[in-house]
Amino acid sequence: MTQISSTNESFALARRLYRYRWLIYSLVLRDLKLRYRGSVLGFAWTLINPLIFMGVYTLVFSVFLRAGIKDFPLFLLSGLLPWTWLSNALQQGSGAIVAGRMYVGKTLFPTEALIVVPVVSNLVNFLLSLPVFVVIAVLLHGHLGVALLALPLLIALQCAMTFGLVTVFATLNVFYRDVQQLVAHLLMLGFFLTPIFYAPDSIPASIRPWALANPFATMVIAYRSVLFENSFPGIDAIAYLTLAGLVLLGCGHLIYSRCKDSFGEYL
Amino acid sequence: MTNAIDVSHVSKTFRYVALERTVSLKDALVKRLFVPRDQRRRTVQALKDVSFSVGHGQMLGIVGRNGSGKSTLMRLLAGVFPPNAGTIAIDGTLTPLLSLGAGFHPDLTGYENARVELLVLGFSPKEAEAKLDAIRDFSEIGGFMDAPVRTYSAGMVLRLAFAVAFCVDPDILLLDEVLAVGDELFAQKCLTAIEGFKERGKTIVLVSHSIGFVERWCDVALWLERGEVHMFGEVQSVLRAYAENHARAEFG
């Protein structure tokens, strides 16, 4: 016996995501397959982009500019790989509700799934790139060790932050299609303002706290300490990331639940 | 004995933002900041205090003019969105066949769309896979199952949608004005399937503009007028009143 009434339920999202787990699983699989359909190198393309970045940035920053960061290729990759996950998820995700408009408001298809899929499929891509990182780290005599135990926690926190942010952008994009364009530019700015290819200490001390207030800077630094320095991220960093994750999820939930009823009008 | 569908005192209001559809950012911000909230939002009451019930094995036909709330009622029954007030109780599994092809992604193939739909309805990937052959056979669209749905004709979309709904074999089937398209042969096939459905004691709710169709197939009828139940009961009497009202509206 199913009861449909106006009562609002808490944890409705979690329950819906669990109920539609097979749908999400299958859509993620399809998303991954589609990305490499018809290409000879397939998954390798996901790695080629960061590897080209690694090569060029190493050339520019270690050889031309002599920035003097030790083991620059690994230094860069340890921050670039999680950033790539964030960046691809945001770019793909901010247009997700608009792209799935045939499902929204007219069918039983859960709109939330449209937002979850880009986050998860890019997470899978990130996870697939980790073994390659390990191989490169071994070849270049990097420091990998017990700090890797903190990796699942970082990934979980990044999931929360990314999902929250994607929800905000995907929702706003229904009403203002400019958002999708804006996100591309924000990501470009974010890439330069986040210490991905430079060390945080190279920012002048007077403005450093401001420059690093961006939670994604904290995130990249935390990944780097795990993947590059083999040291556990500080408890303050974890606390800050948890806070950022909760705030972003909260913002996403607030905006989404306020707007979802008018999606149909705008799609 | 419980009913298949129990709808009691259901109301549904839609809110919509009374802004131009294509807004510039400046306009949007200005209106958002300076136009008071209640002037921006308007509401439409699509359904008002609707109550009725359908017993197991009954076939209900919903009639009414355009904009009388038929599709809203169907979507409420399907659970696409909740009512603002009142309750809807559904006893059994339910498959909706709402506005035609609404749930199909144009870039996905017939198979992929069917699979997505089955997963949305709650089947596991294994169960969904097992049904795909039957869906292909029922739809009779053969090789087009591997082609993107955007290459389909309206009739083929209908065939696929129907094939999914019937192969799911739900206890309750919702059909929203979907029999209008499609060729004679396939329509016959659908009617045979509907007949078999009824014989097995299953419940069907259908929206149709064809009074003759409702009269021939349905046991009970619901007449909606501006979101309210104008009449509910045995099919003959409801349809007679509806037809008279129509004639009066046209000639009177």
XYZ file of C-alpha atoms in Angstrom:
519
model
C 0.000 0.000 0.000
C 1.512 3.270 -1.095
C 0.431 6.502 0.480
C 0.966 9.722 -1.386
C 0.272 12.804 0.674
C 1.582 16.266 1.260
C 3.613 15.371 4.350
C 7.195 16.482 4.045
C 9.735 13.870 5.001
C 13.237 14.404 6.231
C 16.021 12.294 4.743
C 13.818 12.017 1.676
C 16.817 12.583 -0.563
C 18.900 9.831 1.005
C 15.979 7.448 0.767
C 15.350 8.354 -2.863
C 19.008 7.917 -3.756
C 18.992 4.491 -2.165
C 15.766 3.554 -3.907
C 17.176 4.599 -7.270
C 20.668 3.165 -6.696
C 20.417 0.843 -9.713
C 19.303 3.648 -11.943
C 22.235 5.782 -10.805
C 24.632 2.863 -11.182
C 23.457 2.212 -14.706
C 23.522 5.893 -15.695
C 27.058 6.293 -14.343
C 28.183 3.243 -16.286
C 26.562 4.627 -19.411
C 28.130 8.022 -18.862
C 31.576 6.445 -18.625
C 31.010 4.239 -21.657
C 29.650 7.109 -23.712
C 32.647 9.271 -22.937
C 34.952 6.777 -24.605
C 32.605 5.388 -27.233
C 34.281 5.396 -30.634
C 37.679 6.443 -29.342
C 40.691 4.196 -29.788
C 42.519 5.169 -26.604
C 39.394 5.104 -24.431
C 40.059 5.706 -20.764
C 43.614 6.833 -21.557
C 42.158 10.189 -22.609
C 41.200 10.906 -19.027
C 44.867 10.596 -18.098
C 46.356 12.288 -21.118
C 45.030 15.693 -20.097
C 46.654 15.754 -16.630
C 49.805 14.155 -18.033
C 50.171 16.845 -20.692
C 49.623 19.437 -17.959
C 52.272 17.706 -15.897
C 54.761 17.781 -18.776
C 54.155 21.396 -19.766
C 54.016 22.777 -16.239
C 57.150 20.886 -15.286
C 58.900 22.376 -18.282
C 57.692 25.911 -17.546
C 58.001 25.966 -13.771
C 61.011 23.722 -13.165
C 63.102 24.436 -16.250
C 62.128 27.869 -17.564
C 61.119 29.713 -14.402
C 63.082 27.516 -11.997
C 60.441 27.823 -9.271
C 62.461 25.305 -7.313
C 59.732 22.936 -6.176
C 61.213 19.526 -5.523
C 59.660 16.614 -7.447
C 57.459 19.023 -9.337
C 55.639 16.434 -11.527
C 54.290 14.584 -8.479
C 53.700 17.821 -6.612
C 51.512 19.003 -9.471
C 49.642 15.735 -10.099
C 48.756 15.266 -6.425
C 46.716 18.462 -6.600
C 45.710 18.354 -10.241
C 43.928 14.985 -10.148
C 41.392 15.923 -7.430
C 40.950 19.333 -9.078
C 40.184 17.598 -12.387
C 37.435 15.608 -10.670
C 35.936 18.781 -9.229
C 36.265 20.708 -12.445
C 34.758 18.044 -14.722
C 31.922 17.326 -12.287
C 31.030 21.017 -12.089
C 31.217 21.575 -15.823
C 29.144 18.537 -16.654
C 26.870 18.835 -13.630
C 25.839 22.459 -13.917
C 24.023 21.692 -17.165
C 22.654 18.346 -16.001
C 19.069 19.305 -15.136
C 18.673 21.268 -18.358
C 20.172 18.393 -20.353
C 17.740 15.944 -18.724
C 14.700 18.161 -19.184
C 12.656 15.386 -20.808
C 12.487 13.669 -17.439
C 11.787 16.602 -15.154
C 8.291 17.167 -13.780
C 6.523 14.782 -16.131
C 7.829 11.387 -15.179
C 8.838 9.363 -12.172
C 12.490 9.796 -13.096
C 14.172 11.320 -10.018
C 15.675 14.696 -10.885
C 18.252 14.225 -8.130
C 19.797 11.392 -10.126
C 20.658 13.832 -12.890
C 22.823 15.750 -10.403
C 24.388 12.732 -8.733
C 25.529 11.033 -11.940
C 28.178 13.570 -13.081
C 29.643 13.717 -9.564
C 29.899 9.934 -9.299
C 31.130 9.245 -12.826
C 33.918 11.783 -12.408
C 34.700 10.247 -9.026
C 35.127 6.912 -10.795
C 37.478 8.577 -13.274
C 39.475 10.007 -10.377
C 39.677 6.595 -8.704
C 40.835 5.035 -11.971
C 43.602 7.602 -12.265
C 44.971 6.784 -8.777
C 46.753 3.546 -9.788
C 48.466 5.459 -12.590
C 49.526 8.066 -10.054
C 50.960 5.324 -7.872
C 52.976 3.959 -10.798
C 54.371 7.405 -11.579
C 55.085 7.985 -7.878
C 57.051 4.731 -7.695
C 58.995 5.572 -10.877
C 59.877 9.045 -9.572
C 60.622 7.796 -6.033
C 57.697 9.635 -4.425
C 56.638 9.253 -0.814
C 53.575 7.110 -0.536
C 52.767 5.427 2.703
C 50.534 5.152 5.694
C 48.998 8.586 5.128
C 47.027 7.042 2.243
C 44.670 5.829 4.975
C 43.294 9.383 5.077
C 42.437 9.269 1.377
C 38.905 7.799 1.723
C 38.012 10.557 4.175
C 39.246 13.245 1.783
C 37.322 11.655 -1.055
C 34.144 11.556 1.029
C 34.558 15.224 1.947
C 35.172 16.183 -1.652
C 32.059 14.238 -2.651
C 29.976 16.298 -0.231
C 31.466 19.616 -1.350
C 31.176 18.790 -5.048
C 27.642 17.460 -4.773
C 26.524 20.558 -2.862
C 28.088 22.920 -5.369
C 26.829 21.016 -8.412
C 23.308 21.090 -6.947
C 23.472 24.867 -6.546
C 24.766 25.466 -10.078
C 22.531 22.902 -11.799
C 19.456 24.388 -10.108
C 20.322 28.001 -10.902
C 21.156 27.011 -14.466
C 17.522 26.053 -15.019
C 16.519 29.687 -14.482
C 19.585 31.447 -15.848
C 21.420 29.539 -18.517
C 24.309 31.957 -17.977
C 25.335 29.880 -14.991
C 26.881 27.203 -17.173
C 29.090 29.812 -18.867
C 29.912 31.382 -15.529
C 31.023 28.050 -14.092
C 33.610 27.579 -16.855
C 35.140 30.950 -15.985
C 34.962 30.368 -12.237
C 36.815 27.105 -12.745
C 39.526 28.832 -14.728
C 39.938 31.415 -11.977
C 39.783 28.702 -9.359
C 42.551 26.779 -11.064
C 44.923 29.730 -10.768
C 43.811 30.841 -7.297
C 44.161 27.365 -5.828
C 47.704 26.219 -5.006
C 47.781 23.477 -7.635
C 50.965 24.342 -9.509
C 52.549 26.496 -6.808
C 53.187 26.006 -3.127
C 51.021 27.856 -0.598
C 54.125 29.384 1.037
C 54.957 31.233 -2.177
C 51.912 33.456 -1.582
C 53.011 36.606 0.303
C 52.353 36.059 3.991
C 50.210 39.176 4.324
C 47.514 37.937 1.935
C 48.030 34.208 2.424
C 45.104 33.670 4.845
C 42.765 35.293 2.336
C 44.127 33.395 -0.609
C 43.767 30.110 1.239
C 40.296 30.766 2.653
C 38.908 29.007 -0.421
C 37.991 25.529 0.872
C 39.185 23.955 -2.354
C 42.670 25.283 -1.575
C 42.450 23.470 1.759
C 41.282 20.410 -0.125
C 44.170 20.447 -2.594
C 46.696 21.009 0.209
C 45.212 18.095 2.132
C 45.404 15.792 -0.894
C 48.972 16.900 -1.444
C 50.001 16.100 2.104
C 48.579 12.592 1.650
C 49.738 11.851 -1.899
C 52.993 13.794 -1.945
C 54.357 14.263 1.566
C 52.965 11.106 3.160
C 51.696 13.085 6.137
C 48.193 13.150 7.555
C 46.244 16.359 6.970
C 45.780 18.434 10.113
C 42.619 18.145 12.146
C 41.900 21.823 11.441
C 41.956 21.155 7.683
C 39.597 18.201 8.086
C 37.298 20.284 10.282
C 37.264 23.097 7.749
C 36.521 20.708 4.865
C 33.733 19.063 6.866
C 32.234 22.472 7.571
C 32.532 23.468 3.907
C 30.932 20.183 2.848
C 28.015 20.647 5.229
C 27.496 24.285 4.254
C 27.594 23.510 0.524
C 25.243 20.538 0.936
C 22.937 22.765 2.984
C 22.975 25.504 0.340
C 22.319 22.929 -2.373
C 19.431 21.401 -0.450
C 17.899 24.796 0.336
C 18.053 26.120 -3.209
C 16.999 22.846 -4.794
C 14.003 22.263 -2.556
C 12.828 25.847 -3.029
C 13.132 25.752 -6.798
C 12.300 22.219 -7.879
C 8.553 22.872 -8.166
C 9.088 25.572 -10.769
C 11.527 23.556 -12.918
C 8.726 22.533 -15.240
C 7.934 26.167 -16.059
C 11.428 26.887 -17.271
C 12.498 23.749 -19.075
C -11.894 -5.317 0.480
C -9.602 -2.378 -0.123
C -9.748 -0.335 -3.281
C -6.965 -0.207 -5.828
C -6.987 3.579 -5.707
C -8.426 5.782 -2.974
C -8.303 9.514 -3.536
C -9.691 11.665 -0.775
C -10.003 15.451 -0.700
C -7.006 15.998 -2.941
C -6.048 19.520 -3.984
C -3.138 20.622 -6.083
C -1.949 24.161 -6.558
C 0.810 25.159 -8.924
C 2.914 28.159 -8.232
C 4.498 29.878 -11.090
C 6.700 32.894 -11.352
C 5.013 35.636 -13.306
C 8.119 36.774 -15.106
C 8.909 36.793 -18.762
C 10.396 33.541 -19.871
C 13.601 34.911 -21.290
C 14.926 37.223 -18.641
C 18.151 39.112 -18.700
C 20.180 39.013 -15.557
C 19.554 42.709 -14.922
C 15.798 42.363 -15.256
C 15.774 39.306 -13.090
C 17.760 40.967 -10.340
C 15.697 44.148 -10.458
C 12.425 42.240 -10.243
C 13.766 39.913 -7.602
C 14.792 42.845 -5.453
C 11.993 45.332 -5.984
C 8.845 43.472 -6.961
C 7.095 42.152 -3.857
C 6.993 38.415 -3.503
C 3.265 37.906 -3.841
C 3.192 39.842 -7.099
C 5.897 37.710 -8.619
C 4.291 34.428 -7.779
C 0.907 33.463 -9.063
C -0.929 30.313 -8.286
C -3.251 28.123 -10.258
C -5.500 25.678 -8.527
C -5.372 22.676 -10.812
C -7.411 20.363 -8.578
C -9.860 21.206 -5.825
C -11.070 18.712 -3.233
C -11.109 15.704 -5.527
C -12.315 12.418 -4.053
C -13.066 9.101 -5.713
C -12.006 5.509 -5.581
C -11.419 2.698 -8.031
C -11.910 -0.921 -7.056
C -9.557 -3.715 -8.064
C -10.255 -4.830 -11.619
C -12.209 -1.725 -12.506
C -11.431 0.502 -15.432
C -11.896 4.217 -14.862
C -12.215 6.751 -17.649
C -11.509 10.402 -16.904
C -13.218 12.949 -19.142
C -13.215 16.725 -19.164
C -12.286 19.696 -21.268
C -8.717 20.838 -21.836
C -7.301 22.332 -18.678
C -9.780 20.619 -16.380
C -6.975 18.930 -14.456
C -6.958 15.473 -16.034
C -3.215 15.276 -16.604
C -2.461 16.779 -13.203
C -4.627 14.114 -11.606
C -2.801 11.388 -13.547
C 0.569 12.717 -12.448
C -0.588 12.826 -8.839
C -1.728 9.215 -9.103
C 1.629 8.282 -10.634
C 3.438 10.028 -7.782
C 5.309 12.480 -9.998
C 4.522 15.163 -7.424
C 2.607 15.143 -4.143
C -0.762 16.850 -3.580
C -0.952 20.030 -1.487
C -3.780 18.568 0.550
C -5.564 15.261 0.834
C -4.309 11.725 0.458
C -3.951 9.201 -2.306
C -3.691 5.523 -1.425
C -2.511 3.075 -4.052
C -2.771 -0.675 -3.484
C -0.417 -2.548 -5.789
C 2.317 -1.802 -8.289
C 1.594 1.002 -10.687
C 2.968 1.917 -14.092
C 2.154 5.267 -15.637
C 2.030 5.898 -19.348
C 1.830 9.664 -19.235
C 2.288 12.181 -21.996
C 3.728 10.279 -24.879
C 7.471 9.854 -24.983
C 7.967 12.297 -22.131
C 10.322 9.945 -20.375
C 12.395 9.078 -23.416
C 15.786 10.638 -23.938
C 16.121 11.421 -27.661
C 19.801 10.468 -27.771
C 19.393 7.102 -26.065
C 18.464 4.012 -28.039
C 15.190 2.166 -27.602
C 16.906 -0.450 -25.451
C 18.613 2.147 -23.300
C 15.410 4.106 -22.793
C 13.494 0.968 -21.923
C 16.220 -0.004 -19.457
C 16.182 3.437 -17.797
C 12.413 3.314 -17.517
C 12.482 -0.138 -15.925
C 15.114 1.000 -13.439
C 13.035 4.091 -12.605
C 10.115 1.774 -11.922
C 12.282 -0.031 -9.383
C 13.512 -3.134 -11.160
C 17.059 -4.357 -10.637
C 19.396 -4.382 -13.657
C 19.013 -8.161 -13.908
C 15.215 -8.026 -13.888
C 15.275 -5.178 -16.393
C 17.567 -7.113 -18.723
C 15.226 -10.090 -18.623
C 12.306 -7.983 -19.815
C 14.032 -6.304 -22.743
C 13.425 -9.117 -25.235
C 9.729 -9.180 -24.468
C 9.616 -5.416 -24.911
C 11.286 -5.660 -28.299
C 8.838 -8.376 -29.385
C 5.750 -6.518 -28.202
C 6.799 -3.231 -29.768
C 7.563 -4.874 -33.129
C 10.072 -2.141 -33.921
C 12.878 -4.669 -34.395
C 16.170 -3.124 -35.402
C 15.108 0.329 -34.282
C 15.609 -0.802 -30.692
C 19.297 -0.063 -31.304
C 18.656 3.354 -32.860
C 18.328 6.625 -30.932
C 14.718 7.517 -30.123
C 15.034 10.835 -31.972
C 14.955 8.813 -35.200
C 11.573 7.281 -34.261
C 8.215 8.188 -35.687
C 5.414 9.106 -33.260
C 3.933 5.660 -33.775
C 7.190 3.957 -32.885
C 7.521 5.986 -29.703
C 4.013 4.874 -28.790
C 4.879 1.265 -29.505
C 7.933 1.380 -27.302
C 6.105 3.152 -24.469
C 3.279 0.634 -24.584
C 5.622 -2.301 -24.781
C 7.399 -1.169 -21.614
C 4.142 -0.598 -19.737
C 2.686 -3.977 -20.661
C 5.842 -5.974 -20.109
C 6.149 -4.531 -16.622
C 2.749 -6.093 -15.957
C 1.687 -3.767 -13.124
C -1.440 -4.129 -10.974
C -2.537 -0.646 -11.981
C -1.966 0.990 -15.343
C -2.369 4.722 -16.019
C -2.946 5.753 -19.629
C -3.001 9.474 -20.344
C -4.424 10.108 -23.805
C -1.927 7.788 -25.385
C -4.122 5.713 -27.671
C -4.637 8.559 -30.115
C -1.562 7.860 -32.222
C -0.456 4.601 -33.747
C -1.753 2.571 -36.619
C -4.841 0.390 -36.678
C -2.947 -2.879 -36.224
C -0.991 -1.786 -33.210
C -4.043 -0.118 -31.666
C -5.769 -3.500 -31.983
C -2.844 -5.164 -30.278
C -2.997 -2.649 -27.414
C -6.725 -3.188 -27.015
C -6.201 -6.931 -26.865
C -3.564 -6.381 -24.214
C -5.911 -4.101 -22.283
C -8.616 -6.743 -22.493
C -6.247 -9.379 -21.143
C -5.309 -6.931 -18.439
C -8.916 -6.518 -17.371
C -9.531 -10.253 -17.438
C -6.705 -10.795 -15.011
C -8.414 -8.439 -12.577
C -6.063 -5.511 -13.033
C -6.980 -1.874 -12.708
C -6.737 0.734 -15.439
C -7.206 4.485 -15.282
C -7.404 6.250 -18.591
C -7.835 9.767 -19.875
C -9.478 10.070 -23.246
C -11.218 12.624 -25.388
C -12.978 9.840 -27.223
C -16.297 9.354 -25.470
C -16.996 6.286 -27.557
C -13.807 4.665 -26.350
C -14.528 5.374 -22.690
C -18.085 4.101 -23.085
C -16.969 0.878 -24.692
C -14.158 0.023 -22.277
C -14.640 1.673 -18.899
C -16.801 0.620 -15.951
C -16.744 3.936 -14.132
C -16.178 7.471 -15.286
C -14.994 10.664 -13.640
C -15.940 14.022 -15.103
C -13.593 16.841 -14.149
C -14.634 20.438 -14.597
C -12.174 23.229 -13.686
C -10.310 20.990 -11.300
C -13.370 19.737 -9.459
C -15.284 16.488 -9.656
C -18.423 17.359 -11.581
C -19.708 13.827 -11.627
C -18.412 10.402 -10.692
C -20.100 7.070 -11.126
C -21.290 4.416 -13.524
C -19.969 5.099 -17.002
C -23.260 5.407 -18.918
C -24.850 8.040 -16.726
C -21.705 10.164 -16.451
C -21.137 10.111 -20.185
C -24.757 10.888 -20.966
C -24.631 13.963 -18.739
C -21.255 14.950 -20.165
C -22.511 14.655 -23.754
C -25.648 16.674 -22.971
C -23.571 19.361 -21.338
C -21.340 19.422 -24.383
C -24.268 19.755 -26.765
C -25.680 22.602 -24.685
C -22.330 24.362 -24.700
C -22.133 24.074 -28.451
C -25.680 24.888 -29.500
C -27.238 26.573 -26.490
